[in-house]
Amino acid sequence: MTNINIIKGKAWVFGDNINTDIIIPFRFKSRTNDPYELAKYAMYGYDPDFHKKISKNDIIIAGRNFGGGSSREQAPVALKYAGISAIIAESFARIFYRNAFTIGLPAFEIPEIKGKVDQKEELKIDVTTYTVENTRTKETFLARKVPEFMQKMLLEGGLVEYYNKYKKFPWIQR
Amino acid sequence: MQNMTSASLQRQQQHQSQDTSHAKTILNDNSLTIAEKLISIKNVETKSVSMPGDIVIVSVDLAMAQDSTGPLAIRSFTEMGINKLYDPSKVLLVIDHTFPAADEKVANLHAMMRDFVSKHNCLLVEGSISHQYILEYLAVPGMMILGADSHTCQAGCLSAFATGIGSTETAAVWATGQLWLKVPDTIKINLSGIFGKGVFARDLILDYIGKVGEDGANYKALEWKFSNENIRKEFTMDSRACISNASMECGAKISVFPNDEVTTKYLEENARTNNDLKSIKIQAGASAKYEDEFEIECNKIEPKVSGPDNIDNVHSVEELSNMEIDQAFIGSSTNGRIEDLEIAARILKGRKVHKNTRCIVTPASVKVYEDAIKRGYVETYLQSGAVFTNATCGACVGTHLGALGENEICLSSSSRNFVGRMGALSSKVYLASPATVTASAIEGKIADPRKYF
């Protein structure tokens, strides 16, 4: 698994309520289990060619309620395999947020991020300390912390990877 | 069921009886909301009560995945090298979204699910929408139900703690019967008054979401309370199911009704397996603490239409009246129950669907399908020019049986109106009650249903 402790990538800036049907429509997500096939439809509802325009390590910046709607884990999977390395949003919908950590895609909640990042600007994220830096403005932001077991699972690359390494589920620690 | 020795059976019975007595103490606690009670009785780590913000590990009574989330859950389960389910009688796979298979790719994923079920001997349902099947046959008050489908929260109508999770987390539940949950804050909603003619539960929940927004209850529990007996009677189980289901559209983690005589009657009529807690009232304590409280006067609600593209984009039916529609869809887990189909039949009886509009009626389950035939609704639909399909999620997710082409407009009783939800990205979906959808199907444009009642 690639090291996701430090991420550097350029920003794609979106608004509020980017829902799971925008991220990947049902008719595409329900017909394959192959993550690279799912990646071809990442952000299809915004731009069907989005997956061709992403560079590896690009970061999504969004407003409120990113990932609202369906429970589809294929939504963070499609983004991850299309090359998105992290998502920073003012807030996340509940199931999407859990799913992102489960599949090893950093999802950082930073309410103050609104208006602080322009399209294509470069960001540097330290996943271990929850810090995000806009490398042009040098402004730094601190993301909302998650329970330690979620953080550990994320750094291992997700729930499957964590389980295969430790032979137990991350929330069973006590 | 698994085979058990008499000693282990006895141990299990003792354990269950201790559990029941512990649960009764918590359910009678005067200081807790329903959500706090339901999560506390399932906490596997402590017998003390769990409060908002606590992260707890709960035992799960039913773990469901459907045909668009199950294949990924099976893949994760297999990748983790797990080869045994925690309890096959509590693991449910449902083939409902694209049933029967619309193409070869879907057929292969369905086959993968059937193979898994046959290997592990767990529950399989084909051709009823999962949430409706769970309501009709499986859910009981006090149950912990997790499902790889956002609308799993529907079972809150039967006083269960029910919420959606992802596929891989579902695989973890299949392995252990447990998962972590954060105890949610609760928003209480008091309902008073009774609906006017032609106004239904769907109008109420659309109105509420329009006011609080698509993330207005994100992470929260919604708890519904009836201020008077008239409104309680108005809220049949089908209406409660609609509310609990659609509460997902403002982000609610659960949306729960206290159990009452409507619950008891429903469970009796839909022969339910033994439930230790059935004699227990699941209702909020008198001194429970809420994050927020809302008052809804049902008599003031008018028919609503939501859309396009966002569910909180809610209008009165007048604002959008005269907008021509290409398709009218009555169905989905939100509004495909027998009461919904009865309303559609009542309005369509002796009338014709407009020549420029397609009208599709899709029941939520095999049981609803059978009831619709017995009651003669299907004949009415066919005579009016509507199409009656098998039970499936179908058109709601644009996967088959009613997808939309470029620039088409659909008025739908289904769950969501997001961009491209039912087909082409340029198509538009508006949401309304089955009454508004059916009235509009006749007129070929968005129409006020009240004149049909």
Tab-separated table of C-alpha atoms in Angstrom, chain B residues 60-65 86 90-93 144-148 165 170 173-174:
chain	number	residue	atom	x	y	z
B	60	VAL	CA	-26.520	-6.403	15.285
B	61	ASP	CA	-29.752	-8.362	14.803
B	62	LEU	CA	-29.939	-8.093	11.038
B	63	ALA	CA	-27.212	-7.176	8.515
B	64	MET	CA	-28.486	-6.632	4.988
B	65	ALA	CA	-26.957	-5.921	1.609
B	86	TYR	CA	-21.584	-14.777	12.656
B	90	LYS	CA	-29.215	-12.675	10.692
B	91	VAL	CA	-27.534	-12.083	7.353
B	92	LEU	CA	-29.858	-11.037	4.547
B	93	LEU	CA	-29.082	-10.550	0.872
B	144	MET	CA	-30.604	-3.259	15.656
B	145	ILE	CA	-30.679	-3.356	11.858
B	146	LEU	CA	-27.717	-2.295	9.726
B	147	GLY	CA	-27.855	-2.401	5.963
B	148	ALA	CA	-25.726	-1.490	2.997
B	165	ILE	CA	-23.634	1.619	6.298
B	170	THR	CA	-21.433	-4.791	6.298
B	173	VAL	CA	-20.817	-7.211	10.625
B	174	TRP	CA	-21.370	-10.465	8.745
